[in-house]
Coordinates of C-alpha atoms in Angstrom, one line a residue:
Chain T
M674 CA 19.3 -15.5 34.1
N675 CA 20.8 -15.0 37.5
S676 CA 24.4 -14.0 37.1
L677 CA 26.1 -11.8 39.6
V678 CA 28.7 -10.7 37.0
L679 CA 26.1 -9.7 34.5
S680 CA 23.9 -7.8 36.9
T681 CA 26.8 -5.9 38.5
I682 CA 28.2 -4.9 35.1
T683 CA 24.7 -3.9 33.9
R684 CA 24.3 -1.5 36.8
I685 CA 27.4 0.3 35.5
L686 CA 26.9 -0.2 31.8
A687 CA 23.2 0.7 31.4
P688 CA 23.5 4.3 32.6
L689 CA 26.7 4.8 30.6
L690 CA 24.9 3.4 27.5
L691 CA 22.0 5.8 28.0
V692 CA 24.3 8.8 28.4
F693 CA 26.3 7.7 25.3
S694 CA 23.0 7.3 23.3
V695 CA 22.1 10.9 24.0
F696 CA 25.6 12.0 23.1
I697 CA 25.3 10.1 19.8
L698 CA 21.9 11.6 19.2
L699 CA 23.3 15.1 19.6
R700 CA 26.5 14.4 17.7
G701 CA 24.4 13.3 14.7
H702 CA 23.7 17.0 14.0
N703 CA 26.9 17.5 12.1
D704 CA 28.8 14.2 12.4
P705 CA 28.0 10.5 12.0
G706 CA 25.4 9.5 14.6
G707 CA 21.8 10.6 15.0
G708 CA 18.4 9.4 16.3
F709 CA 18.4 6.0 14.8
I710 CA 21.8 4.8 16.0
G711 CA 21.3 6.6 19.3
G712 CA 17.9 4.9 19.8
L713 CA 19.5 1.5 19.1
I714 CA 22.2 2.1 21.8
A715 CA 19.5 3.2 24.3
A716 CA 17.5 0.1 23.5
I717 CA 20.6 -2.0 24.2
A718 CA 20.7 -0.6 27.7
F719 CA 17.1 -1.7 28.4
I720 CA 17.7 -5.1 26.7
L721 CA 20.8 -5.6 28.9
I722 CA 18.7 -4.8 32.0
S723 CA 16.0 -7.3 30.9
K724 CA 18.7 -10.0 30.3
A725 CA 20.3 -9.4 33.7
E726 CA 17.3 -8.6 35.9
G727 CA 14.3 -9.9 33.9
R728 CA 11.8 -8.4 31.6
R729 CA 9.6 -7.0 34.4
Q730 CA 12.6 -5.0 35.8
A731 CA 13.4 -3.6 32.3
M732 CA 9.7 -2.5 31.9
V733 CA 9.9 -0.7 35.2
A734 CA 13.2 1.0 34.1
L735 CA 11.5 2.1 30.9
R736 CA 8.5 3.5 33.0
V737 CA 6.3 4.0 29.9
R738 CA 5.0 1.1 27.7
P739 CA 7.3 0.7 24.7
L740 CA 4.7 1.2 22.0
S741 CA 3.5 4.4 23.7
I742 CA 7.1 5.7 23.5
A743 CA 7.2 4.8 19.8
G744 CA 3.8 6.5 19.2
T745 CA 5.0 9.7 20.9
G746 CA 8.2 9.7 18.8
L747 CA 6.2 9.3 15.6
L748 CA 4.0 12.2 16.7
M749 CA 7.0 14.4 17.4
A750 CA 8.5 13.6 13.9
I751 CA 5.2 14.5 12.2
V752 CA 4.9 17.7 14.3
A753 CA 8.5 18.6 13.2
G754 CA 7.4 18.2 9.6
F755 CA 4.3 20.4 10.0
W756 CA 6.4 23.0 11.9
G757 CA 8.4 23.6 8.7
L758 CA 5.2 23.6 6.6
I759 CA 3.6 26.3 8.8
A760 CA 6.6 28.4 9.4
K761 CA 8.4 28.3 6.1
G762 CA 5.9 26.8 3.7
A763 CA 7.9 23.5 3.0
F764 CA 7.1 20.2 4.8
L765 CA 10.1 19.1 6.9
K766 CA 12.0 22.4 6.3
G767 CA 14.5 23.0 9.0
I768 CA 13.5 25.7 11.5
W769 CA 16.0 27.3 13.9
P770 CA 14.3 29.6 16.3
L771 CA 17.3 30.0 18.6
I772 CA 19.9 30.9 16.0
V773 CA 20.8 34.6 16.0
Y774 CA 22.6 36.4 13.2
N775 CA 25.3 38.8 14.4
A776 CA 26.1 42.1 12.8
D777 CA 29.2 40.8 11.1
G778 CA 27.2 38.0 9.3
S779 CA 28.3 35.2 11.6
K780 CA 25.8 32.9 13.3
G781 CA 25.4 32.5 17.0
G782 CA 22.9 31.0 19.4
L783 CA 21.9 27.4 19.8
P784 CA 21.2 25.1 16.8
I785 CA 18.0 23.7 18.3
G786 CA 14.9 23.5 16.3
S787 CA 12.6 21.3 14.2
I788 CA 15.5 19.1 13.0
L789 CA 16.4 18.1 16.6
L790 CA 12.7 17.5 17.3
F791 CA 12.5 15.2 14.3
D792 CA 15.7 13.3 15.4
L793 CA 14.4 13.0 18.9
G794 CA 11.2 11.5 17.4
V795 CA 13.3 8.9 15.5
F796 CA 15.2 8.2 18.7
L797 CA 12.0 7.5 20.6
V798 CA 10.5 5.4 17.8
V799 CA 13.6 3.2 17.7
I800 CA 13.7 2.8 21.5
G801 CA 10.0 2.0 21.6
G802 CA 10.0 -0.2 18.6
V803 CA 13.0 -2.3 19.4
C804 CA 12.1 -2.7 23.1
G805 CA 8.5 -3.5 22.2
I806 CA 9.6 -6.2 19.8
F807 CA 12.2 -7.6 22.1
F808 CA 9.9 -7.7 25.2
N809 CA 7.2 -9.5 23.2
L810 CA 9.6 -12.1 21.9
E811 CA 11.0 -12.5 25.4
K812 CA 7.5 -13.0 26.6
A813 CA 6.7 -15.6 24.0
V814 CA 9.8 -17.5 24.7
G815 CA 9.1 -17.3 28.5
E816 CA 5.6 -18.7 28.0
D817 CA 7.0 -21.7 26.0
T818 CA 9.6 -22.8 28.5
D819 CA 7.6 -22.1 31.7
Chain E
M624 CA 2.3 21.7 -1.0
T625 CA -0.3 20.9 1.6
L626 CA -2.4 19.1 -1.0
L627 CA 0.4 16.7 -1.8
I628 CA 1.5 16.0 1.7
S629 CA -1.9 15.5 3.3
P630 CA -2.6 12.1 1.6
I631 CA 0.5 10.8 3.3
A632 CA 0.5 12.8 6.5
I633 CA -3.1 12.3 7.4
P634 CA -3.0 8.4 7.5
L635 CA 0.4 8.6 9.3
L636 CA -1.0 10.9 11.9
T637 CA -4.1 8.7 12.2
A638 CA -1.9 5.7 12.7
T639 CA 0.0 7.5 15.5
L640 CA -3.1 8.5 17.3
C641 CA -4.5 5.0 17.0
L642 CA -1.3 3.7 18.5
L643 CA -1.4 6.1 21.4
L644 CA -5.1 5.5 22.0
R645 CA -4.9 1.7 21.6
D646 CA -6.4 1.0 25.0
S647 CA -9.8 2.3 24.0
R648 CA -11.5 0.5 21.2
A649 CA -14.1 3.3 20.7
A650 CA -11.4 6.0 20.5
M651 CA -9.5 4.0 17.9
R652 CA -12.6 3.6 15.8
V653 CA -13.5 7.2 15.9
V654 CA -10.0 8.4 15.1
S655 CA -9.6 5.9 12.2
L656 CA -13.0 6.8 10.7
L657 CA -12.3 10.6 11.0
G658 CA -8.7 10.1 9.6
T659 CA -9.9 8.0 6.6
F660 CA -12.7 10.5 5.9
A661 CA -10.1 13.3 5.9
L662 CA -7.9 11.2 3.6
A663 CA -10.8 10.7 1.1
Y664 CA -11.6 14.5 1.3
A665 CA -7.9 15.4 0.7
G666 CA -7.8 13.0 -2.2
A667 CA -10.9 14.6 -3.8
L668 CA -9.4 18.1 -3.3
L669 CA -6.1 16.9 -4.9
Y670 CA -8.0 15.4 -7.8
L671 CA -10.0 18.6 -8.4
N672 CA -6.8 20.7 -8.2
V673 CA -4.8 18.5 -10.6
E674 CA -7.8 18.2 -13.0
T675 CA -7.9 22.0 -13.5
A676 CA -4.2 23.0 -13.1
G677 CA -2.3 20.0 -14.4
P678 CA 0.4 18.1 -12.6
I679 CA 1.6 19.6 -9.3
S680 CA 4.9 18.8 -7.5
A681 CA 6.4 19.7 -4.1
Q682 CA 9.9 19.4 -2.7
M683 CA 10.2 18.2 0.9
G684 CA 12.2 20.5 3.2
G685 CA 12.6 23.0 0.4
W686 CA 15.5 21.2 -1.3
D687 CA 15.0 21.6 -5.0
G688 CA 14.7 18.7 -7.5
P689 CA 16.2 16.6 -8.8
F690 CA 18.1 16.1 -5.6
G691 CA 15.4 16.7 -3.0
I692 CA 12.5 14.4 -2.1
T693 CA 9.9 15.1 -4.6
L694 CA 6.2 14.4 -4.5
V695 CA 4.3 14.7 -7.7
A696 CA 0.6 14.3 -8.6
D697 CA -0.5 14.1 -12.2
L698 CA -4.1 13.2 -13.2
L699 CA -3.4 9.4 -12.9
S700 CA -1.9 9.5 -9.4
A701 CA -4.4 12.1 -8.1
T702 CA -7.4 9.9 -9.3
L703 CA -5.8 6.8 -7.7
V704 CA -5.2 8.6 -4.4
M705 CA -8.9 9.7 -4.4
L706 CA -10.1 6.2 -5.1
T707 CA -7.8 4.9 -2.4
G708 CA -9.3 7.3 0.2
L709 CA -12.8 6.2 -0.9
V710 CA -12.1 2.5 -0.7
G711 CA -10.2 3.1 2.6
L712 CA -13.3 4.8 4.1
F713 CA -15.6 1.9 3.1
V714 CA -13.2 -0.7 4.4
V715 CA -12.9 1.1 7.8
I716 CA -16.6 1.1 8.2
F717 CA -16.8 -2.6 7.1
G718 CA -14.1 -3.5 9.7
Y719 CA -16.3 -2.2 12.6
S720 CA -18.3 -5.4 12.3
D721 CA -16.0 -7.7 10.6
L722 CA -12.9 -7.4 12.9
T723 CA -12.6 -9.3 16.1
F724 CA -11.7 -7.7 19.3
G725 CA -8.3 -9.3 19.3
E726 CA -7.5 -8.0 15.8
E727 CA -8.4 -4.5 16.8
R728 CA -6.4 -4.7 20.0
N729 CA -3.4 -6.1 18.2
G730 CA -3.3 -3.0 16.0
H731 CA -5.3 -3.7 12.9
M732 CA -6.2 0.0 12.6
V733 CA -2.7 1.2 13.1
F734 CA -1.4 -1.1 10.3
A735 CA -4.3 -0.3 8.0
Q736 CA -3.5 3.4 8.2
V737 CA 0.2 2.9 7.7
L738 CA -0.7 0.8 4.6
L739 CA -2.9 3.6 3.3
A740 CA 0.0 6.1 3.8
G741 CA 2.3 3.7 2.0
V742 CA -0.1 3.3 -0.9
C743 CA -0.6 7.0 -1.3
G744 CA 3.1 7.6 -0.9
A745 CA 3.8 5.2 -3.8
F746 CA 1.3 6.9 -5.9
L747 CA 2.8 10.3 -5.2
A748 CA 6.5 9.5 -5.1
G749 CA 8.6 11.5 -7.6
D750 CA 11.8 9.5 -7.3
L751 CA 12.8 5.9 -7.5
F752 CA 14.3 5.6 -4.0
N753 CA 11.3 7.0 -2.3
L754 CA 9.2 4.6 -4.3
Y755 CA 11.2 1.9 -2.8
V756 CA 10.8 3.3 0.7
W757 CA 7.0 3.4 0.3
F758 CA 7.0 -0.2 -1.0
E759 CA 8.8 -1.2 2.2
V760 CA 6.3 0.7 4.3
M761 CA 3.5 -1.1 2.5
L762 CA 5.3 -4.4 3.0
I763 CA 5.7 -3.9 6.8
A764 CA 2.1 -2.8 7.2
S765 CA 0.8 -5.7 5.2
F766 CA 2.8 -8.2 7.2
G767 CA 1.3 -6.7 10.3
L768 CA -2.2 -6.9 8.9
L769 CA -1.7 -10.5 7.9
V770 CA -0.6 -11.6 11.3
V771 CA -2.8 -9.5 13.7
G772 CA -5.3 -12.4 13.9
G773 CA -2.5 -14.6 15.3
K774 CA -3.7 -17.9 13.7
S775 CA -1.1 -20.3 12.4
I776 CA -2.5 -20.3 8.8
Q777 CA -2.2 -16.5 8.8
I778 CA 1.5 -16.7 9.8
D779 CA 2.0 -19.3 7.0
G780 CA 0.4 -17.0 4.4
A781 CA 2.3 -14.1 5.7
V782 CA 5.7 -15.8 5.5
K783 CA 5.1 -16.7 1.9
Y784 CA 3.9 -13.2 1.2
V785 CA 6.8 -11.5 2.8
G786 CA 9.3 -13.9 1.5
L787 CA 8.5 -13.3 -2.2
N788 CA 7.9 -9.6 -1.7
L789 CA 11.2 -9.2 0.1
I790 CA 13.1 -10.7 -2.8
A791 CA 11.2 -8.4 -5.1
T792 CA 12.1 -5.3 -3.1
T793 CA 15.7 -6.4 -2.9
A794 CA 15.8 -6.7 -6.7
M795 CA 14.2 -3.3 -6.9
L796 CA 17.0 -1.8 -4.7
A797 CA 19.6 -3.5 -6.9
G798 CA 17.9 -2.1 -10.0
I799 CA 17.8 1.4 -8.5
G800 CA 21.5 1.1 -7.7
L801 CA 22.3 0.2 -11.3
I802 CA 20.3 3.1 -12.6
Y803 CA 22.0 5.5 -10.2
G804 CA 25.4 4.2 -11.3
A805 CA 24.6 4.4 -15.0
S806 CA 22.9 7.8 -15.0
G807 CA 23.7 9.7 -11.7
G808 CA 20.0 10.5 -11.0
L809 CA 17.1 9.0 -9.2
N810 CA 14.3 11.5 -9.7
L811 CA 11.9 10.1 -12.3
A812 CA 11.6 13.3 -14.3
H813 CA 15.4 13.8 -14.2
L814 CA 15.9 10.2 -15.3
H815 CA 13.5 10.8 -18.2
Q816 CA 16.0 13.4 -19.5
L817 CA 19.2 11.5 -18.5
L818 CA 18.2 8.2 -20.1
D819 CA 16.7 9.7 -23.3
G820 CA 18.0 7.6 -26.2
R821 CA 20.0 5.2 -23.9
S822 CA 17.3 2.5 -23.5
G823 CA 19.5 -0.1 -25.3
E824 CA 22.5 0.1 -23.0
P825 CA 23.3 -3.1 -21.1
A826 CA 23.2 -1.4 -17.6
V827 CA 19.9 0.3 -18.4
L828 CA 18.4 -2.9 -19.7
M829 CA 19.6 -4.8 -16.7
A830 CA 18.1 -2.3 -14.4
A831 CA 14.9 -2.3 -16.4
A832 CA 14.8 -6.1 -16.0
L833 CA 15.3 -5.9 -12.2
L834 CA 12.6 -3.3 -11.8
L835 CA 10.3 -5.2 -14.1
F836 CA 10.8 -8.3 -11.9
A837 CA 10.1 -6.3 -8.7
F838 CA 6.9 -4.6 -10.1
A839 CA 5.7 -7.9 -11.7
T840 CA 6.0 -9.6 -8.3
K841 CA 4.1 -6.7 -6.6
S842 CA 1.3 -7.0 -9.2
A843 CA 1.3 -10.8 -9.1
M844 CA 2.1 -11.5 -12.8
F845 CA 3.0 -14.9 -14.0
P846 CA 5.3 -16.5 -12.9
L847 CA 5.7 -14.4 -9.8
F848 CA 2.2 -14.7 -8.4
F849 CA 2.5 -17.5 -5.8
W850 CA 2.2 -15.2 -2.8
L851 CA -1.2 -13.8 -3.8
P852 CA -3.4 -17.0 -3.6
A853 CA -1.3 -18.1 -0.7
A854 CA -2.0 -15.1 1.5
Y855 CA -5.3 -13.4 0.4
H856 CA -7.7 -15.9 2.0
T857 CA -6.1 -16.1 5.4
P858 CA -6.7 -12.7 7.2
S859 CA -10.0 -11.0 8.0
H860 CA -12.3 -10.0 5.2
T861 CA -11.5 -6.4 5.9
T862 CA -7.8 -7.0 5.3
S863 CA -8.4 -9.0 2.2
T864 CA -10.5 -6.3 0.7
L865 CA -7.9 -3.6 1.5
F866 CA -5.1 -5.8 0.0
A867 CA -7.0 -6.9 -3.1
A868 CA -8.2 -3.4 -3.9
L869 CA -4.9 -1.6 -3.4
L870 CA -1.7 -3.6 -3.4
T871 CA -1.6 -5.2 -6.8
K872 CA -2.8 -1.9 -8.3
V873 CA 0.2 -0.1 -6.9
G874 CA 2.4 -2.6 -8.7
V875 CA 0.6 -2.0 -12.0
Y876 CA 0.7 1.8 -11.4
T877 CA 4.5 1.9 -10.7
L878 CA 5.1 -0.4 -13.7
L879 CA 3.2 2.1 -15.9
R880 CA 4.8 5.1 -14.4
V881 CA 8.4 3.9 -14.5
F882 CA 8.2 2.1 -17.8
T883 CA 6.8 5.2 -19.6
L884 CA 8.9 7.9 -17.8
V885 CA 12.2 6.2 -17.3
F886 CA 12.4 3.1 -19.5
D887 CA 10.8 2.4 -22.9
L888 CA 7.6 0.3 -22.6
Q889 CA 7.8 -0.3 -26.4
H890 CA 11.3 -1.9 -26.3
P891 CA 10.8 -5.3 -28.1
L892 CA 12.3 -7.3 -25.2
I893 CA 9.9 -5.8 -22.6
Q894 CA 7.0 -6.1 -25.0
S895 CA 7.5 -9.8 -25.5
L896 CA 8.0 -10.4 -21.8
L897 CA 4.7 -8.6 -21.0
W898 CA 2.9 -10.4 -23.8
V899 CA 3.8 -13.9 -22.6
S900 CA 3.4 -13.0 -18.9
G901 CA 0.0 -11.4 -19.5
V902 CA -1.5 -14.3 -21.4
L903 CA -0.2 -16.8 -18.8
T904 CA -1.4 -14.7 -15.9
L905 CA -4.8 -14.5 -17.5
A906 CA -4.8 -18.3 -18.1
V907 CA -3.6 -19.2 -14.6
G908 CA -6.1 -16.8 -13.1
V909 CA -9.1 -18.2 -15.0
F910 CA -8.2 -21.8 -14.4
G911 CA -7.5 -21.2 -10.7
A912 CA -10.7 -19.3 -10.2
I913 CA -12.7 -22.2 -11.9
H914 CA -10.8 -24.8 -9.9
E915 CA -10.9 -23.5 -6.3
V916 CA -13.6 -24.3 -3.8
Q917 CA -12.7 -21.7 -1.2
A918 CA -14.5 -18.4 -2.0
R919 CA -11.7 -16.1 -1.3
R920 CA -9.2 -18.2 -3.2
V921 CA -11.5 -17.9 -6.2
L922 CA -11.4 -14.2 -5.7
A923 CA -7.6 -14.1 -5.4
F924 CA -7.3 -15.8 -8.8
L925 CA -9.9 -13.3 -10.2
V926 CA -7.6 -10.5 -9.1
M927 CA -4.9 -12.2 -11.2
V928 CA -7.3 -12.2 -14.2
S929 CA -7.6 -8.5 -14.0
I930 CA -3.8 -8.1 -13.7
G931 CA -3.4 -10.3 -16.8
I932 CA -5.7 -8.1 -18.8
M933 CA -3.9 -4.9 -17.7
T934 CA -0.5 -6.6 -18.6
L935 CA -1.8 -7.3 -22.0
G936 CA -2.9 -3.7 -22.3
M937 CA 0.7 -2.6 -21.4
A938 CA 2.1 -5.2 -23.8
A939 CA 0.3 -3.5 -26.7
G940 CA 1.8 -0.3 -25.4
D941 CA 0.2 2.3 -27.7
V942 CA -1.8 5.3 -26.5
A943 CA -5.2 3.7 -27.1
A944 CA -4.2 0.4 -25.3
L945 CA -2.8 2.4 -22.4
K946 CA -6.0 4.4 -22.1
G947 CA -7.9 1.1 -21.8
T948 CA -5.3 -0.1 -19.2
L949 CA -5.7 3.0 -17.1
L950 CA -9.5 2.8 -17.3
Y951 CA -9.3 -0.8 -16.2
L952 CA -6.9 0.1 -13.4
M953 CA -9.2 2.7 -11.9
Q954 CA -12.4 0.8 -12.1
T955 CA -10.9 -2.5 -11.0
L956 CA -9.9 -0.8 -7.7
I957 CA -13.6 -0.2 -6.9
V958 CA -14.9 -3.5 -8.4
T959 CA -12.4 -5.7 -6.6
A960 CA -13.2 -3.9 -3.3
A961 CA -16.9 -4.4 -3.9
L962 CA -16.4 -8.1 -4.8
F963 CA -14.3 -8.9 -1.7
M964 CA -16.7 -7.1 0.5
A965 CA -19.7 -8.8 -1.1
V966 CA -18.1 -12.2 -0.5
G967 CA -17.3 -11.1 3.0
C968 CA -21.0 -10.5 3.6
V969 CA -21.9 -13.8 1.9
A970 CA -19.4 -15.7 4.0
Y971 CA -20.8 -14.1 7.2
L972 CA -24.4 -14.9 6.3
S973 CA -23.7 -18.5 5.3
G974 CA -21.2 -19.2 8.1
T975 CA -18.6 -20.8 5.8
E976 CA -16.4 -19.9 2.9
R977 CA -16.4 -23.3 1.1
L978 CA -18.5 -23.2 -2.1
D979 CA -19.7 -26.8 -1.6
E980 CA -21.1 -26.0 1.9
M981 CA -22.8 -22.7 1.1
G982 CA -26.2 -22.2 -0.4
G983 CA -29.8 -21.1 -0.1
L984 CA -29.1 -17.4 0.5
W985 CA -31.4 -16.3 -2.3
R986 CA -34.5 -17.3 -0.3
S987 CA -33.5 -15.5 2.8
H988 CA -31.5 -12.5 1.5
P989 CA -32.7 -11.5 -2.0
V990 CA -31.4 -7.9 -1.6
V991 CA -27.9 -9.1 -0.9
G992 CA -28.2 -11.5 -3.9
G993 CA -29.2 -8.5 -6.1
L994 CA -26.2 -6.5 -5.0
F995 CA -24.0 -9.5 -5.6
V996 CA -25.3 -9.8 -9.1
L997 CA -24.4 -6.2 -9.8
V998 CA -20.9 -6.7 -8.5
M999 CA -20.5 -9.9 -10.4
L1000 CA -21.5 -8.2 -13.6
G1001 CA -18.9 -5.6 -12.8
V1002 CA -16.2 -8.2 -12.4
A1003 CA -17.1 -10.0 -15.6
G1004 CA -17.4 -6.7 -17.5
I1005 CA -21.0 -6.8 -18.6
P1006 CA -23.0 -3.6 -19.1
P1007 CA -24.4 -1.5 -17.4
T1008 CA -21.5 -1.9 -14.9
S1009 CA -18.1 -0.1 -14.9
G1010 CA -16.2 -3.3 -15.9
F1011 CA -17.7 -3.1 -19.4
W1012 CA -16.0 0.1 -20.7
P1013 CA -12.3 -0.7 -20.3
K1014 CA -12.8 -4.0 -22.1
V1015 CA -14.5 -2.2 -25.0
V1016 CA -11.7 0.4 -25.1
L1017 CA -9.0 -2.3 -24.9
I1018 CA -10.5 -4.6 -27.5
D1019 CA -11.0 -1.7 -29.8
A1020 CA -7.4 -0.7 -29.3
F1021 CA -6.1 -4.2 -29.9
A1022 CA -8.3 -4.7 -33.0
S1023 CA -7.2 -1.4 -34.6
E1024 CA -3.6 -2.5 -34.2
Q1025 CA -4.4 -6.0 -35.6
H1026 CA -3.4 -7.7 -32.3
W1027 CA -6.0 -10.5 -32.8
G1028 CA -4.3 -12.8 -30.3
L1029 CA -4.8 -10.2 -27.6
V1030 CA -8.5 -9.7 -28.6
I1031 CA -9.1 -13.4 -28.2
A1032 CA -7.2 -13.6 -24.9
V1033 CA -9.2 -10.8 -23.3
A1034 CA -12.5 -12.2 -24.7
L1035 CA -11.7 -15.7 -23.4
G1036 CA -10.5 -14.3 -20.1
S1037 CA -13.8 -12.4 -19.7
L1038 CA -15.8 -15.5 -20.5
G1039 CA -13.8 -17.5 -17.9
T1040 CA -14.3 -14.8 -15.3
L1041 CA -18.0 -14.8 -16.0
Y1042 CA -18.1 -18.6 -15.5
A1043 CA -16.1 -18.3 -12.2
V1044 CA -18.3 -15.7 -10.7
M1045 CA -21.5 -17.4 -11.8
R1046 CA -20.2 -20.6 -10.1
L1047 CA -19.6 -18.5 -7.0
F1048 CA -23.1 -17.0 -7.2
S1049 CA -25.0 -20.2 -7.8
A1050 CA -23.1 -22.0 -5.0
A1051 CA -23.9 -19.2 -2.5
F1052 CA -27.4 -18.4 -3.4
W1053 CA -29.1 -21.2 -5.4
Q1054 CA -27.6 -24.4 -4.3
E1055 CA -29.4 -26.4 -1.5
P1056 CA -27.4 -25.7 1.7
K1057 CA -25.7 -28.7 3.4
A1058 CA -26.3 -27.4 6.9
P1059 CA -29.1 -25.0 7.9
L1060 CA -28.1 -21.4 7.6
P1061 CA -27.1 -19.6 10.8
G1062 CA -30.0 -17.2 10.2
L1063 CA -28.1 -14.0 10.6
M1064 CA -29.0 -10.6 9.2
L1065 CA -26.5 -8.1 7.8
D1066 CA -25.8 -5.2 10.2
F1067 CA -25.4 -1.6 9.0
N1068 CA -21.6 -1.6 9.1
R1069 CA -21.4 -4.5 6.7
A1070 CA -24.4 -3.6 4.5
A1071 CA -23.8 0.1 4.0
P1072 CA -20.2 0.0 2.5
M1073 CA -21.1 -3.0 0.3
T1074 CA -24.2 -1.3 -1.0
A1075 CA -22.3 1.9 -1.6
L1076 CA -19.6 0.1 -3.6
A1077 CA -22.1 -1.9 -5.6
V1078 CA -23.9 1.4 -6.5
L1079 CA -20.6 2.9 -7.4
V1080 CA -19.8 -0.1 -9.7
V1081 CA -23.1 0.6 -11.6
G1082 CA -22.8 4.3 -11.3
L1083 CA -19.3 4.4 -12.9
G1084 CA -20.7 2.2 -15.7
V1085 CA -23.7 4.3 -16.4
S1086 CA -21.8 7.6 -16.3
A1087 CA -18.6 6.2 -17.7
E1088 CA -17.7 9.5 -19.3
F1089 CA -16.0 10.6 -16.1
L1090 CA -13.4 7.8 -15.9
I1091 CA -13.0 7.6 -19.6
Q1092 CA -12.0 11.3 -19.8
V1093 CA -9.6 10.8 -16.9
A1094 CA -8.0 7.8 -18.6
D1095 CA -7.9 9.7 -21.9
S1096 CA -5.9 12.6 -20.7
A1097 CA -3.8 10.5 -18.2
S1098 CA -2.7 8.1 -21.0
A1099 CA -1.9 11.0 -23.3
S1100 CA 0.3 12.5 -20.5
L1101 CA 2.0 9.2 -19.8
M1102 CA 3.1 8.9 -23.4
D1103 CA 4.2 12.5 -23.6
P1104 CA 5.4 13.5 -20.1
K1105 CA 6.8 16.9 -21.1
L1106 CA 4.5 18.8 -18.8
Y1107 CA 5.1 16.4 -15.9
V1108 CA 8.9 16.8 -16.3
E1109 CA 8.5 20.6 -16.5
R1110 CA 6.4 20.8 -13.4
V1111 CA 9.0 18.7 -11.4
L1112 CA 12.2 20.3 -12.6
G1113 CA 10.9 23.7 -13.5
A1114 CA 11.1 25.0 -17.1
R1115 CA 14.8 25.9 -16.9
E1116 CA 16.1 23.2 -19.2

């Protein structure tokens, strides 16, 4: 599709969507959001690029092949599970290495740990999975009409 | 903890590695072989542990039951996980020769490992909702496995398969919702306490009906069996073997688990449903197997015969009949895998799957013929093979409860099965072939797993004591799940 409007808007929207997806991913820690919905939003960005500039351009923007992204994400989620098993003896148990307990009993530091790793894994699985399916469908349709 | 997680985590990890290494066929093969070997090993360790220490349970993320994600293994699930690992190992080796390059490149190994994870997850799940999740995992993986070949007949089979199974899982979800609304719990052990004495309530009965519908579809009982003969003959022999050995058995397992722990298997309504459905499944299976001319369609109907017999065992519902059912469940996993693999070998050697075009293999491949006879006896339930004992136990149980109709049904079913496999055998080995045989020899990757499974079929028949003991104590703990509940929820109540 060659539409000047679409490709101009995409150039503005795609980076915004990607930033927003990371925001949603991190927001999911305590509020509605998280890896799944964040991944879907990120996938929308790449699908938008492929609609405006073509599938090849979207693949270039993604840099890595979609299924490899999904595989990496799955690996991260499994590693997050084993992290809990090894450190605390329960599979998928949340581990917070950067949280510090102050003298007055309050918590400080950064809430970054195995949960974020798991969510990041989900994020990547969704991006990879959705983009992989979409690009393959796009390819099949393209072969039919060409 | 590790024991319970590894049967799920190992295949998932293997699938991930296969996905990342998908450019190299050799690397995928090595990884999936090592992963499945590790799964079989983990299954054996789990079995040994449960056999000595009784049921074990673990809570994911350290959130205690009944609200956390619970994994439980009692003797029945541990044994089934062990057998799953074993069958998986043989199937992976068989696939080395049987799969085409395209199927491997399109991710057969990834999907196969995800399927193994789903099956083990369903065997180990301790609450209804996770059971549903593992069913979905299995469904997605089996859809992938059905279509990796990319032929239109495979897509056709896959659409029927997924269509009916999707309806079943939706019904299951609705049933789970009803149960949660009626009782406020999802954990199986917790539900056992919550629903104690409430089996007659409309909401509970409705939920039971929905779950029965879902599990009956999964295990291909009459009248919900259409997906099975429609799909099982379309993919590669490797995929057919994996499906036939594992998928319907998961349905039977969950039916047994949920309808002893949560619902009442001996409720007259459920009993009569299982009675009718069992007899009709058996009849459709036998007639279909006698009628079909395509080898794997015959086998698909033979799978239905075994499901029918197990349904009848559940319909009788007392401890002795359940013992027979469990024994049948465990041995049929091995026997079905052996049968599908043997037919895979025969189809490879004769270059066709149609019974009227096969023939003449006895002259060129007498050893394969001998192994086929062993497997065939196992399916029909004739000594010295493993198929014999569960039928003895079942018929004994039916006779002692005066269920003469069930005795006759099982006997006629066995006779029909024998006829169907004899027909298969004489077509493939004795009949004069229409066209000259391709003159192939079996390679190691096909011959070794088939031989191993055939030996196992006879070995489990000769030393039947092992499985009979497992079935004995597993059926006792199904009927009296006190220890199971205690190990999941702790002894606090």
